[in-house]
Amino acid sequence: MFNTMKGTWFNILLVLLSIKLSCGSEQEAANEEYVEDQYLLFDATPLEPPSFAYGSLHSLDRLMEWSMKEESIVEVLGSRLELLQTEYKLITSYLKDYNESTRMATEGLHDPSKNTPEGRGRVVGSSAVLAHRMTNRYTSTISKLQELISSDAYIDNQRNINETIHPELIKMLKDREEKSYNGTFTTEDETPEALPIWPWPHKLDLYRSDLSFIHLHEIYGFFPAQMRVGLEVDTKYGGFLNAKQCFAIGAHALSRYYYYMAIEWLELTKNLLLSADEEDRSIPLDIVSSLLDIAIKEHNLGIKYNGTEEFYTRPTYEGQPTEERLRYRKYIYHSPTIRENPQFNAVSQYWALCSGVTFQTPKTQKSLKCFYEMKRHPYLYINPLKTEILSENPPVFQFYDVLANDTIEDIKAKAVPRLQLSEVVGTDDVEQITKHRTSAGTFMRYKEMPKVYEHSEIISGLKLLEKASEMAQVVEYTYGRYYIYHADALEDEEPEEERGYMTESGDRVATLLYYLETAEYGGDTPFCAAGVNARRVRASAVLWYNMYRNGTVREDVYHGACPVIHGHKIIINHWIHYNQNWNYFPCSLNPLE
C-alpha cells in the first residue's frame, strides 16, 4: 500500500500547489501580478527524472572557469544597470511629460471622428502649450535617449551582453553539450580542444548541487542550519543560502523520499521567513508550510510501513525539539538487533567511517605495521615502497610517495578537460545513478600515461598491460560528490550481453587506487567490513583484493568514497583482472584466503 502511495503523492502535491498558486486568496486573485514563475514548485523539483546525465559543473576546473566567467558577467551587468538607470530616468521623464500634456488633453475627445491619430494630432498642433511641450520632448528627452542608445558605451555593452548571456549563445552551448555527451569524447580525434568554451550551466547542475547538500546531510549527519552557512569551513567567506534555496533542497529531499531531511530543510526555510532578524522573502510562506505539512504527514504514515534510514525513529510534528528526534542512523548505531542486518550494518559503518569513527579494536590496530617493501619487484631494492597495512583481513594496503608531482600534473592536464559525469553499471536512470554515485570521470589508455601503468605493475606485483586490466579511470569529486559503498568485482551485475570481456579477462581480482589531489575536508575511502578509512594523502595509492585465491568474490571489501566537504579530490582507479594474474594467487588449503 505504502509503495503505491509513494508514487502518487508527489504528483497530487504538485497539482494542489499549482491550484493554490493559480488561485490564491480572494485578495491575491484580484491581483493579476501576484503569481510569479520563480515561486512555482515545478522550478524547484523536476516532474520527471532527466533523460540523460549531463551538466557542466562537475569538476573544480569548470566551477573555477564559470566563477571567472561570472566576474565578467557581473562587470557587464553592472555597466548595463548604470545605463539602464539613466535610460529609465529619461523614459520615465518622457512618459510623465506626455501623460501630463498630450494624453490628458486628448482623452476627452468623445467624438469618434476626432479621436483618431489625425484628430489628436490636430488638437496638439493647434495648442501652443501642447505643441511646445512635444517639441521640448523631442529636442530634449528623445534626443538624450538617442545619444545614449547610439553611444559607444551602450553599443559596447550590448555587444558584451550578447557575448556573455545572449539566449542564442546559451542555446548553442547547451546543444553542443548534449552532442558532446552523446559521443564527442569517444575517439582520440575528437578531443576537448575542439570545444574551447565549456557548456553553459544547466538546471541539472543546480539539481545535482541540491543533491550534494542532501548527501552531506545524510552521510555526515550535519544539520541544515550548519550547511546553510557552509559549516565552519566556509563561514569565513560569509556566504549563505537564502530561504528559496533551502526550500529547493527540502523539496528535492522529499521528492526522493528522504523524509527527515526534507522536514529539517523545510523547517529551516520557514524559520528564516518568520525570523525578525531576516528580511528574506524569496519564497511565499504558505507554500513552505504546505510542503512541510505534507512531508510530516508522509513521514508519519511511512514509518508505520517501512521505516528505514530516511526516517526518524518515531512520528514527529512541526517544531519538535531536536533532542526529542532520533534519526534512524543513530538508532542503527546503538541497536544490536538492527545491526545484525547486513544491509543496515554496511550503511551504518559507511556513515560512521566517513564521520571519522574506526571499528578496529586496539588489539587489531596493534598488529598492523608500516614498513619498506623491497621484495615485490627488483626495482624496489633501489627505491623501497613505503607501505602501511590498513587491514589484514581483508587485506588493504596504502603506499606513500608513489607518484611524482610532474606525473600528477601531466595526468590532470590530460584528463580534467575530458571529465564527464560518472555512470553506474546496469542503469542509465539519473535518479538511480545519483543515489549511488555523483562524481565525474574519464578513461586513459596506456599510451597516455605509460609510466603510471608500468609503475602500477611494480606497486601491485600484478600484470596490468594487454588485457590484464581495464583502462585506467580518472575520477574527480567536488563538494558533496560521493560514491556509496559498493564492491568492484562485478559478478552478475554486468548485463549478459556486456559480459564478454569478463569471459576472456576474468573478474576484477584487485583494485589499485591513486590519490592525485585530496580535499581539505572529506573524501576518504572507507572499507566497511575492515572498519577503517584509507586516508586521503596526495601521491599515495591504496591496494585491495576483490577475490580470494580460488577465484571466488570476496564479500568483505565493500568500500566507498566519502563526500567531499570542502575542496576537491582526484583519483585514478586501476581494475586488475583475474585470468592473466591467477598464477600470482596459488590456491591454499584455506578457501577464504
XYZ file of C-alpha atoms in Angstrom:
593
model
C 0.000 0.000 0.000
C 2.658 2.464 1.062
C 4.819 1.876 -2.020
C 1.852 2.697 -4.236
C 1.147 5.859 -2.297
C 4.755 6.992 -2.623
C 4.448 7.007 -6.377
C 1.358 9.217 -6.421
C 1.516 11.645 -3.519
C 4.051 13.977 -5.090
C 2.028 14.395 -8.290
C -1.017 15.194 -6.148
C 1.063 17.745 -4.264
C 2.119 19.458 -7.467
C -1.483 19.688 -8.654
C -2.635 21.121 -5.315
C 0.159 23.663 -5.215
C -0.429 24.660 -8.825
C -4.095 25.298 -7.941
C -3.001 27.259 -4.892
C -0.593 29.343 -6.921
C -3.134 29.900 -9.678
C -5.988 30.877 -7.347
C -4.556 32.110 -4.059
C -6.809 34.057 -1.709
C -9.561 36.389 -2.920
C -7.255 39.342 -2.470
C -4.460 37.605 -4.356
C -6.781 36.536 -7.155
C -7.684 40.149 -7.729
C -4.046 40.975 -8.286
C -3.035 39.538 -11.677
C 0.675 40.039 -10.966
C 0.679 38.001 -7.754
C 1.810 34.671 -9.204
C 5.454 34.765 -10.268
C 7.270 31.990 -12.094
C 10.150 31.816 -9.644
C 7.790 30.697 -6.889
C 6.474 27.667 -8.746
C 7.388 24.382 -7.141
C 7.993 22.934 -10.591
C 11.074 25.139 -10.801
C 12.417 23.554 -7.638
C 11.569 19.918 -8.296
C 11.608 18.265 -11.740
C 8.379 16.432 -12.537
C 10.327 13.741 -14.365
C 13.890 12.494 -13.930
C 16.274 13.994 -16.524
C 16.553 11.797 -19.613
C 20.339 11.705 -19.535
C 23.044 12.641 -17.072
C 24.729 15.701 -18.479
C 25.705 19.006 -16.935
C 28.729 21.259 -16.959
C 29.606 21.984 -13.331
C 31.043 18.610 -12.368
C 34.727 19.420 -11.881
C 36.726 22.013 -9.981
C 38.177 23.404 -13.215
C 34.707 24.006 -14.599
C 33.500 25.603 -11.384
C 36.582 27.838 -11.441
C 36.052 28.648 -15.115
C 32.478 29.736 -14.538
C 33.439 31.657 -11.414
C 35.911 33.651 -13.513
C 33.283 33.953 -16.240
C 30.842 35.315 -13.689
C 33.239 38.121 -12.813
C 32.987 39.385 -16.392
C 29.198 38.895 -16.310
C 28.993 40.996 -13.127
C 31.087 43.722 -14.749
C 28.937 43.719 -17.889
C 25.672 43.713 -15.930
C 26.952 46.439 -13.589
C 27.601 48.674 -16.590
C 24.244 47.631 -18.003
C 22.474 48.634 -14.805
C 24.064 52.100 -14.839
C 22.980 52.587 -18.438
C 19.505 51.251 -17.715
C 19.112 53.570 -14.739
C 19.925 56.532 -16.979
C 17.628 55.140 -19.660
C 14.882 54.533 -17.092
C 15.051 58.121 -15.836
C 14.813 59.505 -19.370
C 11.918 57.220 -20.307
C 10.094 57.987 -17.037
C 10.558 61.719 -17.588
C 9.362 61.430 -21.178
C 6.221 59.426 -20.350
C 5.371 61.689 -17.400
C 5.546 64.784 -19.585
C 3.472 63.106 -22.326
C 0.773 61.931 -19.891
C 0.521 65.350 -18.230
C 0.023 67.118 -21.545
C -0.944 65.305 -24.733
C -2.725 62.291 -23.190
C -4.673 64.400 -20.704
C -5.799 66.742 -23.466
C -6.837 64.049 -25.939
C -8.534 61.579 -23.564
C -11.636 63.819 -23.540
C -12.251 63.561 -27.279
C -15.621 61.814 -27.323
C -16.337 62.469 -30.993
C -15.127 59.277 -32.794
C -14.304 61.284 -35.905
C -11.829 63.396 -33.921
C -10.442 60.607 -31.720
C -8.067 59.351 -34.408
C -4.324 59.865 -34.861
C -5.070 62.717 -37.249
C -7.684 64.233 -34.949
C -5.455 64.048 -31.896
C -2.585 65.495 -33.938
C -4.773 68.461 -34.870
C -5.515 69.100 -31.196
C -1.820 69.070 -30.290
C -0.774 71.141 -33.287
C -3.416 73.747 -32.531
C -2.341 74.204 -28.910
C 0.715 76.333 -28.197
C 1.277 74.644 -24.846
C 0.855 71.072 -26.120
C 2.953 71.700 -29.218
C 5.674 73.365 -27.151
C 5.882 70.502 -24.674
C 6.006 67.981 -27.543
C 8.801 69.947 -29.208
C 10.651 70.047 -25.910
C 10.319 66.276 -25.517
C 11.744 65.639 -28.986
C 14.636 68.046 -28.645
C 15.467 67.215 -25.062
C 14.401 63.807 -23.774
C 14.200 61.857 -27.051
C 17.452 63.444 -28.185
C 19.165 62.321 -24.972
C 17.777 58.800 -25.425
C 19.121 58.712 -28.973
C 22.520 59.873 -27.758
C 22.526 57.227 -25.032
C 21.475 54.360 -27.308
C 23.967 55.326 -30.015
C 26.854 55.937 -27.597
C 29.940 53.732 -27.721
C 29.365 52.673 -24.119
C 25.811 51.484 -24.878
C 26.794 49.674 -28.078
C 29.820 48.044 -26.431
C 27.690 46.947 -23.507
C 25.057 45.441 -25.788
C 27.766 43.530 -27.634
C 29.176 42.302 -24.323
C 25.701 41.202 -23.248
C 25.324 39.232 -26.478
C 28.725 37.625 -25.945
C 28.017 36.551 -22.360
C 24.356 35.801 -21.699
C 22.532 36.047 -25.008
C 19.862 33.296 -25.264
C 21.109 32.119 -28.661
C 24.623 31.656 -27.266
C 23.289 29.683 -24.303
C 21.199 27.501 -26.616
C 24.233 26.820 -28.811
C 26.322 25.821 -25.787
C 23.612 23.515 -24.453
C 23.172 21.887 -27.865
C 26.905 21.344 -28.087
C 26.962 19.895 -24.583
C 24.294 17.362 -25.488
C 26.188 16.373 -28.631
C 29.324 16.097 -26.519
C 27.565 13.762 -24.103
C 26.359 11.639 -26.997
C 29.839 10.850 -28.267
C 32.230 13.767 -28.736
C 34.821 12.224 -26.440
C 34.563 8.639 -27.683
C 37.512 8.844 -30.083
C 41.006 10.246 -29.753
C 40.491 12.634 -32.644
C 37.526 14.386 -31.050
C 39.427 15.944 -28.185
C 38.158 18.582 -25.770
C 40.321 21.151 -27.574
C 37.550 21.147 -30.193
C 35.286 22.655 -27.522
C 37.070 25.840 -26.416
C 34.010 27.094 -24.496
C 32.572 24.871 -21.801
C 28.821 24.324 -21.776
C 26.572 26.843 -20.077
C 25.485 25.766 -16.569
C 22.284 23.767 -16.783
C 19.345 23.237 -14.421
C 20.714 19.741 -13.892
C 23.798 21.333 -12.371
C 21.580 23.035 -9.799
C 19.713 19.761 -9.286
C 22.975 17.946 -8.563
C 24.166 20.758 -6.320
C 20.976 20.413 -4.261
C 21.671 16.685 -4.035
C 25.177 17.420 -2.748
C 23.698 19.126 0.307
C 21.331 16.184 0.778
C 24.230 13.717 0.661
C 26.286 15.755 3.149
C 23.211 15.866 5.368
C 22.626 12.123 5.094
C 26.149 10.725 5.314
C 27.811 13.087 7.798
C 24.703 13.815 9.865
C 25.089 17.601 9.632
C 22.124 19.878 10.295
C 20.697 22.239 7.640
C 21.412 25.311 9.776
C 25.105 24.338 9.730
C 25.196 23.651 5.995
C 23.302 26.843 5.160
C 26.370 28.871 6.122
C 28.906 26.363 4.763
C 29.708 24.660 8.086
C 32.725 26.096 9.905
C 34.793 25.656 6.761
C 33.077 28.317 4.674
C 31.801 30.727 7.331
C 34.919 32.872 6.908
C 33.791 33.626 3.355
C 30.437 34.989 4.502
C 28.250 33.039 2.082
C 24.861 31.581 2.976
C 21.783 30.040 1.370
C 18.558 32.042 1.277
C 15.101 30.665 2.080
C 14.237 29.778 -1.508
C 17.462 27.817 -1.924
C 16.864 25.929 1.340
C 13.307 25.231 0.187
C 14.539 23.732 -3.090
C 16.841 21.344 -1.209
C 13.960 20.317 1.044
C 11.672 19.789 -1.949
C 14.268 17.611 -3.658
C 14.787 15.596 -0.482
C 11.049 14.988 -0.281
C 10.825 14.002 -3.947
C 13.422 11.284 -3.239
C 11.631 10.145 -0.045
C 14.335 11.431 2.331
C 11.665 12.416 4.811
C 13.577 13.541 7.883
C 15.953 15.609 5.743
C 13.032 17.239 3.915
C 11.415 18.127 7.241
C 14.607 19.686 8.594
C 15.273 21.768 5.465
C 11.661 22.951 5.226
C 11.537 23.839 8.921
C 14.722 25.859 8.466
C 13.142 27.625 5.479
C 10.042 28.508 7.478
C 12.107 29.783 10.398
C 14.088 32.032 8.056
C 10.883 33.517 6.673
C 9.460 34.097 10.161
C 12.656 35.410 11.735
C 12.565 39.050 12.788
C 16.288 39.306 12.049
C 15.887 38.161 8.448
C 14.467 40.143 5.548
C 14.286 37.081 3.334
C 11.023 36.841 1.405
C 12.325 34.813 -1.527
C 9.569 32.183 -1.267
C 5.936 32.558 -0.051
C 5.400 31.245 3.456
C 2.173 29.400 2.592
C 3.953 27.234 0.005
C 6.639 26.278 2.512
C 4.036 25.493 5.166
C 2.043 23.336 2.742
C 5.050 21.264 1.715
C 6.276 20.927 5.299
C 2.853 19.681 6.370
C 2.886 17.078 3.596
C 6.434 15.977 4.468
C 5.477 15.401 8.106
C 2.306 13.509 7.186
C 4.157 11.320 4.693
C 6.900 10.648 7.231
C 4.452 9.651 9.951
C 2.453 7.473 7.567
C 5.510 5.815 6.045
C 7.141 4.996 9.345
C 4.276 2.585 10.070
C 5.075 0.529 6.990
C 8.796 0.585 6.254
C 10.708 2.983 8.464
C 14.350 2.974 7.370
C 17.265 5.376 7.350
C 15.140 8.058 5.617
C 13.037 8.464 8.779
C 13.172 9.403 12.418
C 12.529 6.502 14.764
C 9.138 7.880 15.823
C 6.367 10.065 14.368
C 7.185 13.769 14.542
C 5.439 17.136 14.444
C 6.367 20.611 13.285
C 8.784 22.337 15.609
C 9.553 19.245 17.679
C 12.768 19.901 19.670
C 15.853 18.393 18.076
C 16.763 16.463 21.214
C 13.412 14.632 21.027
C 14.033 13.442 17.471
C 16.245 10.417 16.916
C 17.390 9.911 13.366
C 17.262 6.304 12.264
C 21.018 6.378 11.609
C 21.731 6.836 15.333
C 19.234 4.133 16.189
C 21.151 1.755 13.916
C 24.412 2.664 15.677
C 23.039 1.730 19.090
C 20.742 -1.172 18.222
C 22.473 -4.598 18.107
C 19.320 -6.164 16.642
C 19.193 -3.776 13.696
C 22.945 -4.012 13.133
C 22.647 -7.757 12.628
C 21.034 -6.918 9.292
C 23.997 -6.862 6.814
C 22.486 -4.031 4.768
C 21.917 -1.717 7.727
C 25.269 -2.662 9.198
C 27.079 -1.666 5.986
C 25.113 1.587 5.831
C 25.900 2.493 9.427
C 29.576 1.609 9.056
C 29.853 3.681 5.883
C 28.289 6.690 7.630
C 30.403 6.249 10.742
C 33.696 5.746 8.902
C 33.082 8.886 6.841
C 32.485 10.741 10.114
C 35.871 9.654 11.473
C 34.939 6.564 13.501
C 37.080 3.423 13.338
C 35.771 -0.067 14.114
C 39.167 -1.693 14.520
C 39.893 -2.848 18.058
C 43.086 -1.751 19.817
C 44.311 -5.337 19.501
C 43.782 -5.279 15.730
C 45.432 -1.883 15.362
C 48.417 -3.057 17.389
C 49.073 -5.871 14.911
C 49.178 -3.525 11.893
C 52.538 -2.405 10.525
C 54.338 0.190 8.454
C 57.444 -0.926 6.583
C 59.549 -0.527 3.445
C 58.581 -3.111 0.820
C 61.514 -4.348 -1.292
C 60.588 -7.906 -2.329
C 57.612 -7.246 -4.574
C 59.773 -6.172 -7.548
C 63.549 -5.810 -8.233
C 63.090 -2.055 -8.742
C 62.073 -1.739 -5.110
C 65.557 -2.744 -3.940
C 66.802 0.680 -5.008
C 63.577 2.558 -4.274
C 61.712 0.828 -1.429
C 57.956 1.225 -1.247
C 56.608 2.990 1.849
C 53.860 0.584 2.910
C 51.165 0.673 5.574
C 48.885 -2.280 6.316
C 45.440 -0.779 6.881
C 43.777 -4.162 7.352
C 44.991 -7.768 7.394
C 41.596 -9.375 6.789
C 40.505 -8.239 4.294
C 43.987 -7.242 3.111
C 44.145 -3.497 2.397
C 47.440 -1.652 1.867
C 48.351 2.004 1.410
C 51.605 3.061 -0.274
C 53.058 6.551 0.041
C 55.035 8.872 -2.260
C 54.463 6.683 -5.296
C 53.810 9.429 -7.879
C 55.985 12.401 -8.766
C 54.364 15.829 -8.844
C 55.157 16.234 -12.564
C 53.364 12.957 -13.300
C 50.306 14.056 -11.335
C 50.114 17.406 -13.115
C 50.537 15.742 -16.521
C 47.656 13.335 -15.862
C 45.420 16.147 -14.614
C 46.173 18.273 -17.669
C 45.113 15.430 -19.970
C 42.161 14.094 -18.003
C 40.353 17.042 -16.426
C 39.105 18.674 -19.666
C 37.565 15.320 -20.666
C 35.658 14.620 -17.458
C 32.071 13.525 -17.916
C 29.514 12.594 -15.295
C 30.148 9.084 -13.985
C 27.820 6.191 -14.699
C 26.799 3.097 -12.755
C 26.927 -0.416 -14.199
C 23.480 -1.705 -15.108
C 21.473 1.554 -15.191
C 21.238 4.832 -17.076
C 18.495 6.272 -14.856
C 19.740 9.578 -13.424
C 17.793 9.282 -10.185
C 19.264 5.834 -9.523
C 22.769 6.931 -10.542
C 22.750 9.930 -8.196
C 21.673 7.706 -5.298
C 24.895 5.745 -5.763
C 27.459 7.994 -7.395
C 27.874 11.695 -8.221
C 31.427 12.028 -9.476
C 32.871 12.865 -12.890
C 35.342 10.676 -14.744
C 37.162 9.731 -17.905
C 39.379 6.857 -19.084
C 43.037 6.970 -20.098
C 44.913 4.426 -22.200
C 48.391 3.059 -21.648
C 49.963 5.338 -24.246
C 48.563 8.414 -22.464
C 50.316 7.584 -19.181
C 52.683 4.625 -19.696
C 54.740 5.415 -16.585
C 51.690 5.060 -14.346
C 50.663 1.726 -15.879
C 54.184 0.351 -15.550
C 54.593 1.715 -12.038
C 51.256 0.154 -11.084
C 52.620 -3.271 -12.016
C 55.581 -2.681 -9.713
C 53.410 -1.488 -6.818
C 50.766 -4.189 -7.093
C 53.018 -7.053 -8.155
C 50.358 -7.886 -10.750
C 50.078 -7.642 -14.520
C 48.082 -4.719 -15.950
C 49.107 -4.462 -19.610
C 47.388 -6.021 -22.601
C 44.051 -7.388 -21.365
C 45.065 -7.824 -17.759
C 43.247 -4.667 -16.644
C 40.675 -2.152 -17.786
C 41.572 1.332 -18.952
C 42.596 3.499 -16.019
C 39.738 5.648 -14.800
C 40.436 9.203 -13.622
C 37.678 10.474 -11.315
C 37.060 13.854 -9.701
C 34.816 14.614 -6.730
C 33.823 18.199 -5.909
C 31.741 19.351 -2.922
C 29.104 16.850 -1.837
C 30.071 14.320 -4.514
C 30.448 10.763 -3.292
C 30.218 7.059 -4.139
C 28.082 4.861 -1.917
C 29.640 1.661 -0.536
C 29.976 -0.984 -3.265
C 32.086 -3.907 -4.458
C 34.364 -3.652 -7.509
C 34.005 -7.297 -8.563
C 31.055 -7.346 -10.943
C 29.904 -10.970 -10.685
C 26.337 -10.928 -12.007
C 25.929 -7.133 -12.068
C 27.171 -6.831 -15.638
C 24.377 -7.339 -18.206
C 24.615 -10.670 -20.071
C 25.285 -9.027 -23.441
C 28.169 -6.967 -21.992
C 29.879 -9.773 -20.078
C 32.001 -10.995 -22.986
C 35.246 -9.313 -21.922
C 34.917 -10.865 -18.448
C 34.870 -14.324 -20.018
C 38.228 -13.580 -21.596
C 39.796 -11.437 -18.874
C 38.063 -12.597 -15.721
C 36.547 -10.533 -12.957
C 38.285 -7.708 -11.091
C 40.704 -9.529 -8.825
C 42.243 -6.370 -7.349
C 41.899 -2.602 -7.338
C 44.700 -0.055 -7.176
C 43.577 3.491 -6.347
C 45.820 6.575 -6.545
C 45.152 9.914 -4.841
C 46.185 12.674 -7.262
C 44.518 15.549 -5.397
C 42.960 15.494 -1.948
C 40.144 17.568 -0.470
C 40.737 19.781 2.547
C 37.810 18.120 4.323
C 36.099 14.847 3.475
C 36.814 12.438 0.652
C 38.351 9.429 2.422
C 37.874 5.846 1.179
C 36.087 3.754 3.847
C 36.226 -0.054 3.945
C 33.079 -1.139 5.755
C 33.954 -4.697 6.827
C 37.548 -3.792 7.659
C 36.268 -0.874 9.734
C 38.962 1.511 8.545
C 39.441 4.525 6.278
C 42.115 4.831 3.630
C 43.106 8.411 4.364
C 43.312 10.909 1.522
C 47.043 11.513 1.049
C 48.300 13.073 -2.168
C 50.582 10.823 -4.275
C 49.637 7.733 -2.270
C 47.989 4.533 -3.550
C 45.621 2.013 -1.964
C 45.566 -1.677 -2.961
C 42.966 -4.293 -2.055
C 41.861 -7.680 -3.367
C 38.303 -8.273 -4.553
C 38.640 -12.066 -4.869
C 40.025 -14.991 -2.906
C 42.898 -17.078 -4.266
C 40.445 -19.654 -5.616
C 38.717 -17.046 -7.800
C 35.551 -16.536 -5.760
C 34.447 -12.995 -4.976
C 35.082 -11.573 -1.514
C 32.116 -10.129 0.360
C 34.229 -8.174 2.846
C 35.768 -5.494 0.614
C 32.789 -3.194 0.233
C 34.116 0.337 0.130
C 33.025 3.799 -0.962
C 34.036 7.417 -1.408
C 33.005 9.761 1.400
C 31.507 13.059 0.210
C 33.897 15.951 -0.219
C 33.019 18.672 2.290
C 35.428 21.347 1.075
C 37.842 21.323 -1.855
C 38.049 18.550 -4.447
C 39.543 15.098 -4.901
C 41.010 13.424 -7.996
C 41.859 9.721 -8.076
C 42.901 7.011 -10.539
C 41.249 3.588 -10.462
C 43.051 0.551 -11.881
C 40.778 -2.513 -12.044
C 43.022 -5.554 -12.452
C 41.580 -8.773 -13.910
C 41.956 -12.354 -12.770
C 42.693 -14.537 -15.799
C 46.151 -13.136 -16.538
C 47.039 -12.900 -12.864
C 45.809 -16.213 -11.475
C 49.353 -17.552 -11.265
C 50.147 -14.860 -8.694
C 47.474 -16.388 -6.450
C 48.285 -20.090 -5.933
C 45.403 -21.760 -4.104
C 45.916 -22.712 -0.482
C 44.155 -25.185 1.777
C 42.112 -22.312 3.188
C 39.303 -21.373 0.752
C 38.911 -17.985 2.469
C 42.453 -16.846 1.798
